Coordinates of C-alpha atoms and ligand atoms in Angstrom, one line a residue:
Chain Q
M1 CA 69.1 16.7 115.6
T2 CA 66.8 15.3 118.4
D3 CA 66.6 18.7 120.1
K4 CA 65.1 20.2 116.9
I5 CA 61.4 20.5 116.5
I6 CA 60.3 17.5 114.5
D7 CA 57.9 18.2 111.6
Y8 CA 55.9 15.0 111.6
E9 CA 53.7 16.0 108.7
K10 CA 56.7 16.5 106.5
L11 CA 58.2 13.2 107.6
K12 CA 54.9 11.5 106.9
S13 CA 54.6 12.9 103.3
G14 CA 58.1 11.5 102.8
G15 CA 57.2 8.0 103.9
F16 CA 58.4 8.2 107.6
M17 CA 55.8 7.0 110.1
R18 CA 56.3 7.7 113.8
Q19 CA 56.5 4.5 115.8
L20 CA 55.2 3.7 119.2
Q21 CA 58.8 3.8 120.4
Q22 CA 60.1 7.3 121.0
G23 CA 62.4 8.7 118.2
Q24 CA 61.9 5.6 116.0
F25 CA 60.4 5.7 112.5
A26 CA 59.3 3.2 110.0
L27 CA 60.3 4.1 106.4
R28 CA 57.7 3.2 103.8
L29 CA 59.0 2.7 100.3
R30 CA 57.4 3.5 97.0
I31 CA 56.6 0.1 95.6
V32 CA 54.4 -0.1 92.5
G33 CA 52.2 -3.1 91.8
G34 CA 54.2 -5.2 94.3
R35 CA 57.2 -5.4 92.0
V36 CA 60.7 -5.4 93.6
E37 CA 63.9 -6.2 91.7
A38 CA 66.5 -8.5 93.1
D39 CA 69.2 -5.8 93.4
Q40 CA 66.7 -3.7 95.3
L41 CA 66.0 -6.5 97.7
R42 CA 69.7 -6.8 98.4
V43 CA 70.0 -3.1 99.1
L44 CA 66.8 -3.3 101.2
A45 CA 68.2 -6.1 103.3
D46 CA 71.5 -4.2 103.9
A47 CA 69.6 -1.0 104.8
A48 CA 67.4 -2.9 107.3
E49 CA 70.5 -4.1 109.0
K50 CA 72.3 -0.8 108.9
Y51 CA 69.5 1.6 109.8
G52 CA 66.7 -0.6 111.2
D53 CA 66.7 -3.6 113.5
G54 CA 67.3 -6.1 110.8
H55 CA 63.8 -6.8 109.6
I56 CA 61.5 -5.7 106.9
H57 CA 57.7 -5.4 107.1
I58 CA 55.5 -6.3 104.1
T59 CA 52.4 -4.3 104.2
S60 CA 48.8 -5.2 103.2
R61 CA 49.1 -3.0 100.1
Q62 CA 52.1 -4.7 98.5
G63 CA 54.4 -2.2 100.3
V64 CA 57.7 -2.6 102.0
E65 CA 58.7 -0.8 105.2
I66 CA 61.9 -0.6 107.2
P67 CA 60.9 -0.2 110.8
F68 CA 63.1 1.1 113.7
V69 CA 64.9 3.8 111.8
N70 CA 66.4 6.3 114.3
I71 CA 65.4 9.9 113.9
D72 CA 69.0 10.8 113.4
D73 CA 69.2 8.5 110.4
V74 CA 66.2 9.7 108.4
N75 CA 68.3 11.8 106.2
N76 CA 71.0 9.2 105.6
I77 CA 68.9 6.2 104.7
G78 CA 67.6 7.6 101.4
H79 CA 71.1 7.9 99.9
D80 CA 71.7 4.1 100.0
L81 CA 68.4 3.3 98.4
V82 CA 68.4 5.8 95.6
D83 CA 71.2 4.0 93.7
V84 CA 68.8 1.1 93.0
N85 CA 65.9 3.5 92.3
L86 CA 64.2 2.7 95.6
R87 CA 62.2 5.9 96.4
R88 CA 60.5 6.8 99.6
G89 CA 56.8 6.2 99.9
T90 CA 54.1 8.3 101.3
C91 CA 51.3 8.4 103.9
G92 CA 48.7 10.9 104.9
P93 CA 46.1 12.7 102.7
R94 CA 47.5 11.8 99.3
V95 CA 47.3 9.4 96.4
R96 CA 48.9 6.3 97.8
G97 CA 51.0 3.6 96.3
V98 CA 49.2 1.8 93.4
V99 CA 48.6 -1.9 94.0
A100 CA 48.2 -4.2 91.0
C101 CA 48.2 -7.9 90.1
Q102 CA 50.5 -9.3 87.4
G103 CA 47.6 -9.6 84.9
N104 CA 48.6 -10.8 81.4
T105 CA 52.3 -10.5 82.1
V106 CA 52.2 -13.7 84.1
C107 CA 48.6 -14.9 84.9
P108 CA 46.8 -17.1 82.3
R109 CA 43.6 -15.3 83.1
G110 CA 44.9 -11.8 82.7
L111 CA 43.1 -9.6 80.2
V112 CA 45.2 -6.4 80.6
N113 CA 48.6 -5.4 81.9
P114 CA 48.0 -3.9 85.4
Q115 CA 51.7 -3.6 86.0
D116 CA 52.3 -1.2 83.1
L117 CA 49.2 0.8 84.0
A118 CA 50.2 1.0 87.7
Q119 CA 53.6 2.5 86.6
K120 CA 51.9 5.1 84.5
I121 CA 49.4 6.1 87.2
D122 CA 52.2 6.2 89.8
E123 CA 54.4 8.4 87.6
K124 CA 51.6 10.8 87.2
Y125 CA 49.8 10.9 90.5
F126 CA 52.0 9.4 93.3
A127 CA 51.6 11.5 96.5
A128 CA 49.4 14.0 94.8
P129 CA 47.5 15.9 97.5
A130 CA 43.9 14.9 98.2
P131 CA 41.3 15.7 100.9
H132 CA 42.1 12.3 102.5
K133 CA 43.9 9.1 101.5
F134 CA 43.2 8.0 98.0
K135 CA 43.9 4.4 97.1
I136 CA 44.1 2.9 93.6
G137 CA 44.0 -0.8 92.9
I138 CA 44.2 -2.6 89.5
T139 CA 43.2 -6.1 88.8
G140 CA 43.7 -8.0 85.5
C141 CA 40.3 -9.7 85.3
P142 CA 37.0 -10.1 87.2
A143 CA 38.5 -12.7 89.5
S144 CA 39.5 -9.5 91.4
C145 CA 42.6 -10.9 93.2
L146 CA 43.7 -7.3 93.8
K147 CA 40.3 -6.3 95.2
P148 CA 39.6 -3.2 93.1
Q149 CA 36.3 -2.8 95.0
E150 CA 38.2 -2.1 98.2
N151 CA 39.9 0.9 96.7
D152 CA 38.8 4.5 96.4
F153 CA 39.4 4.1 92.7
G154 CA 39.4 0.5 91.5
I155 CA 40.3 -0.7 88.0
M156 CA 39.5 -4.1 86.5
G157 CA 40.5 -5.5 83.1
G158 CA 37.7 -6.9 80.9
V159 CA 36.8 -8.1 77.4
E160 CA 33.5 -8.0 75.5
P161 CA 32.5 -11.3 73.9
K162 CA 30.5 -11.5 70.7
W163 CA 29.1 -14.8 69.3
I164 CA 29.7 -15.7 65.7
E165 CA 27.0 -18.0 64.6
D166 CA 28.8 -19.4 61.6
L167 CA 31.7 -20.8 63.6
C168 CA 29.6 -22.3 66.4
I169 CA 29.2 -26.1 66.6
I170 CA 26.6 -25.9 69.4
C171 CA 28.8 -28.0 71.7
G172 CA 27.5 -26.3 74.9
L173 CA 30.9 -25.8 76.4
C174 CA 30.6 -22.0 76.8
Q175 CA 27.4 -22.4 78.8
E176 CA 29.2 -24.7 81.3
V177 CA 32.2 -22.4 81.5
C178 CA 30.3 -19.2 82.2
R179 CA 30.1 -18.4 85.9
M180 CA 27.5 -15.7 85.5
D181 CA 24.8 -17.7 83.8
A182 CA 25.0 -15.3 80.8
I183 CA 25.0 -18.0 78.1
K184 CA 22.3 -20.5 77.2
V185 CA 22.9 -23.1 74.5
E186 CA 19.4 -24.3 73.6
D187 CA 17.3 -25.3 70.5
G188 CA 20.4 -25.4 68.3
T189 CA 21.4 -21.8 69.1
V190 CA 23.2 -19.6 71.7
Y191 CA 21.6 -17.0 73.8
F192 CA 23.8 -14.3 75.4
D193 CA 22.6 -12.1 78.2
R194 CA 24.9 -9.1 78.2
E195 CA 23.3 -7.8 81.5
K196 CA 24.6 -10.9 83.4
C197 CA 28.0 -11.0 81.7
D198 CA 30.9 -9.8 83.8
L199 CA 33.3 -9.5 80.9
C200 CA 35.7 -12.3 82.1
G201 CA 36.4 -13.8 78.7
D202 CA 36.2 -17.4 79.8
C203 CA 33.9 -18.2 76.9
I204 CA 36.4 -16.7 74.4
A205 CA 39.3 -18.6 76.0
S206 CA 37.4 -21.9 76.0
C207 CA 35.4 -22.1 72.8
P208 CA 37.0 -24.8 70.6
T209 CA 36.1 -23.1 67.3
D210 CA 36.7 -19.5 68.3
A211 CA 33.0 -18.7 67.9
W212 CA 33.3 -16.2 70.7
E213 CA 35.2 -13.2 69.6
N214 CA 36.8 -10.5 71.7
V215 CA 35.4 -7.3 70.3
K216 CA 36.7 -4.9 72.9
T217 CA 39.3 -4.9 75.7
G218 CA 39.2 -2.2 78.3
Y219 CA 38.9 -1.1 82.0
T220 CA 35.9 -1.3 84.2
I221 CA 36.1 1.3 87.1
F222 CA 34.8 1.1 90.7
I223 CA 34.5 4.3 92.8
G224 CA 34.4 4.9 96.5
G225 CA 35.5 1.6 98.0
K226 CA 37.2 1.5 101.4
I227 CA 37.7 -0.8 104.4
G228 CA 38.5 0.8 107.8
R229 CA 35.9 1.2 110.4
K230 CA 33.0 1.6 108.1
P231 CA 33.7 -0.7 105.2
K232 CA 32.0 -0.2 101.9
L233 CA 32.6 -1.8 98.4
G234 CA 33.2 0.5 95.5
T235 CA 30.4 1.1 93.0
K236 CA 30.9 0.0 89.4
F237 CA 30.1 3.0 87.3
V238 CA 31.7 2.5 83.9
E239 CA 32.7 -0.5 81.8
L240 CA 35.4 -1.2 79.2
V241 CA 36.9 2.3 78.8
D242 CA 40.2 2.7 77.0
E243 CA 43.4 3.9 78.6
D244 CA 43.1 7.6 77.6
T245 CA 39.5 7.7 78.9
L246 CA 40.6 6.1 82.1
F247 CA 43.2 8.8 82.7
D248 CA 40.6 11.5 81.9
I249 CA 38.2 10.0 84.4
L250 CA 40.9 9.7 87.1
E251 CA 42.0 13.3 86.6
R252 CA 38.4 14.5 86.8
T253 CA 37.7 12.3 89.8
L254 CA 40.6 13.8 91.8
N255 CA 39.4 17.3 90.8
F256 CA 35.8 16.4 91.9
Y257 CA 37.1 15.0 95.2
R258 CA 39.2 18.1 95.9
E259 CA 36.3 20.5 95.0
N260 CA 33.6 18.6 96.9
A261 CA 34.9 16.7 99.9
K262 CA 34.2 17.9 103.4
S263 CA 37.1 17.7 105.7
G264 CA 38.2 14.2 106.5
E265 CA 35.9 12.6 103.9
R266 CA 36.9 9.7 101.7
I267 CA 35.6 10.0 98.2
G268 CA 33.0 7.3 98.7
E269 CA 31.5 9.4 101.5
T270 CA 31.5 12.5 99.4
I271 CA 29.7 10.6 96.6
D272 CA 27.2 9.1 99.1
R273 CA 26.4 12.6 100.3
L274 CA 26.0 14.2 96.9
G275 CA 24.7 11.2 94.9
I276 CA 26.5 9.0 92.3
E277 CA 24.7 10.8 89.4
I278 CA 26.4 14.1 90.3
Y279 CA 29.8 12.3 90.3
K280 CA 29.1 10.6 87.1
E281 CA 28.1 13.8 85.4
A282 CA 31.3 15.4 86.5
V283 CA 33.6 12.7 85.3
L284 CA 32.0 11.0 82.3
K285 CA 31.9 13.3 79.4
Chain G
M1 CA 23.0 -37.0 72.1
S2 CA 25.6 -39.7 71.7
A3 CA 29.2 -39.6 70.8
S4 CA 29.2 -42.9 68.8
K5 CA 29.9 -41.3 65.4
L6 CA 33.5 -40.5 66.4
D7 CA 36.1 -43.2 66.9
I8 CA 37.4 -43.0 70.4
T9 CA 41.0 -44.1 70.7
K10 CA 41.4 -43.7 74.4
S11 CA 39.2 -43.0 77.4
I12 CA 40.0 -41.6 80.9
D13 CA 37.9 -40.7 83.9
T14 CA 38.9 -37.7 85.9
C15 CA 35.9 -37.4 88.1
G16 CA 37.1 -37.5 91.7
D17 CA 40.4 -35.8 90.8
V18 CA 41.0 -32.4 92.1
C19 CA 42.4 -29.5 89.9
P20 CA 44.9 -29.5 88.4
M21 CA 45.1 -33.4 88.3
N22 CA 42.3 -33.6 85.8
M23 CA 44.2 -31.2 83.5
V24 CA 47.5 -33.1 84.0
K25 CA 45.9 -36.5 83.3
T26 CA 44.3 -35.1 80.2
K27 CA 47.6 -33.8 79.0
F28 CA 49.4 -37.0 79.5
A29 CA 46.6 -39.0 77.8
L30 CA 46.8 -36.8 74.8
K31 CA 50.5 -37.3 74.6
D32 CA 50.0 -40.9 73.8
L33 CA 47.7 -40.2 70.9
S34 CA 48.5 -39.3 67.3
T35 CA 47.2 -36.2 65.5
G36 CA 43.5 -36.6 64.7
E37 CA 42.8 -39.3 67.2
V38 CA 40.1 -38.7 69.8
L39 CA 40.4 -38.8 73.6
Q40 CA 37.3 -39.2 75.7
V41 CA 37.5 -37.6 79.1
M42 CA 34.9 -37.9 81.8
L43 CA 34.9 -34.9 84.1
C44 CA 32.9 -32.9 86.5
G45 CA 31.3 -29.5 85.8
G46 CA 32.5 -26.1 87.1
E47 CA 36.2 -25.6 87.6
P48 CA 37.4 -28.9 86.0
I49 CA 35.6 -28.1 82.8
R50 CA 36.9 -24.5 82.7
N51 CA 40.5 -25.5 83.3
V52 CA 40.6 -28.5 81.0
S53 CA 38.9 -26.7 78.1
R54 CA 41.3 -23.8 78.4
S55 CA 44.5 -25.8 78.6
V56 CA 43.4 -28.1 75.8
K57 CA 42.7 -25.2 73.5
D58 CA 46.0 -23.4 74.5
E59 CA 47.9 -26.5 73.5
G60 CA 46.3 -26.7 70.1
H61 CA 43.9 -29.6 70.5
R62 CA 40.2 -29.3 69.7
I63 CA 37.2 -30.2 71.7
V64 CA 34.8 -31.8 69.3
K65 CA 31.9 -32.6 71.6
L66 CA 30.7 -32.1 75.1
D67 CA 27.8 -34.2 76.5
K68 CA 26.2 -33.6 79.9
Q69 CA 25.3 -36.9 81.7
D70 CA 22.3 -37.4 83.9
D71 CA 24.5 -37.3 87.0
D72 CA 25.8 -33.8 86.1
T73 CA 29.2 -35.1 85.0
F74 CA 30.4 -34.5 81.4
I75 CA 31.9 -36.5 78.6
M76 CA 34.3 -34.4 76.5
L77 CA 35.8 -35.6 73.2
I78 CA 39.1 -34.1 72.3
E79 CA 40.8 -34.4 69.0
K80 CA 44.5 -34.3 69.2
G81 CA 46.2 -31.4 67.4
E82 CA 49.5 -31.1 65.6
Ligands
SF4_1 S1 42.8 -10.8 89.0 FE1 42.8 -12.1 87.2 S2 44.6 -11.6 86.1 FE2 44.9 -10.8 88.2 S3 46.0 -12.4 89.3 FE3 43.7 -12.7 89.6 S4 43.1 -14.2 88.0 FE4 45.1 -13.3 87.4
SF4_2 S1 31.7 -23.2 73.1 FE1 31.8 -22.2 71.1 S2 31.2 -23.8 69.7 FE2 30.6 -24.5 71.7 S3 28.4 -23.7 71.9 FE3 29.8 -22.2 72.7 S4 30.1 -20.8 71.0 FE4 29.3 -22.7 70.2
SF4_3 S1 32.7 -13.2 79.2 FE1 32.6 -14.5 81.1 S2 30.7 -13.8 82.0 FE2 30.6 -13.1 80.0 S3 29.5 -14.6 78.8 FE3 31.7 -15.1 78.6 S4 32.1 -16.5 80.2 FE4 30.2 -15.6 80.7

């Protein structure tokens, strides 16, 4: 097979990345939200010994790669992995693997289920063509462990608190708990500054009398984040949308990107060039 | 404000403890109390207050009072739950 012409682009879209070493490839796997089952790990370990050099690389985006796969083995390795539902990843100008924290499936602070959402987004958009790479990250609360602001499309869980005067005992706890200085307990009442609130829900979780009620759970979205040579954090452009709206916005965002990007542009650069208002008009209906 | 209206059964000081020791100490102190009895906890603002109030609530106890002291520490009164 080595004497054939190698189609690097095709290999790349199938998760094989050319290594520095001649004829060697690293196989990237399709991992969603950093979740790998135990049986998959066993098969991965075996595959790394059989086709690679016996080690696995954990990537910065919760991915798993098997380096040092010989060009002659690129067609064989997939068969071993498919039995445990390990699929090949992707690179190049496409929607990349979705990263996500564990959110409310494990973390006490989690406000939404990023794992479930990551699966759904991955099913629908994995490796979908785009003008350049398109990264999606989901984090379960404003603590931002999964850094949604560093992604082209970043998603953050949030809740909207509402104060119920009749239940409040004016203990002052919520003021101390709030990191955003959004609550003042003064003169026997509570002042809430919605502009300062980052929708973390700490007041709801702490209030001893449940005088803070969660009136809405949803997703806050950041657009245009990237790291690389010219790092830039994503811009928050909508708060607390429901899941259907989120999927509508994502669909329209990819269409906007495909229609408007100049060659080699990440979506943040396209939006910087055209103006965020134009983008918002195109995706928020 | 003073906390003197409530009978305090036990008192602990967690200032100087790092998280999650303040939480753990509070939990253990509450274990020794009967339902309805009140634990007084001295603690620092910021992370300790967030963590202790959350875990106390999650475990079914009730914070009945929080007093800020002049030195920016807090006195929290917790009523033991069921
Ligand atoms: S972002 Fe929030 S929910 Fe996710 S791991 Fe961090 S603290 Fe937990
Ligand atoms: S924590 Fe609850 S009871 Fe205490 S002041 Fe805030 S809203 Fe009122
Ligand atoms: S949700 Fe978070 S930021 Fe908003 S008021 Fe409550 S504690 Fe403060």
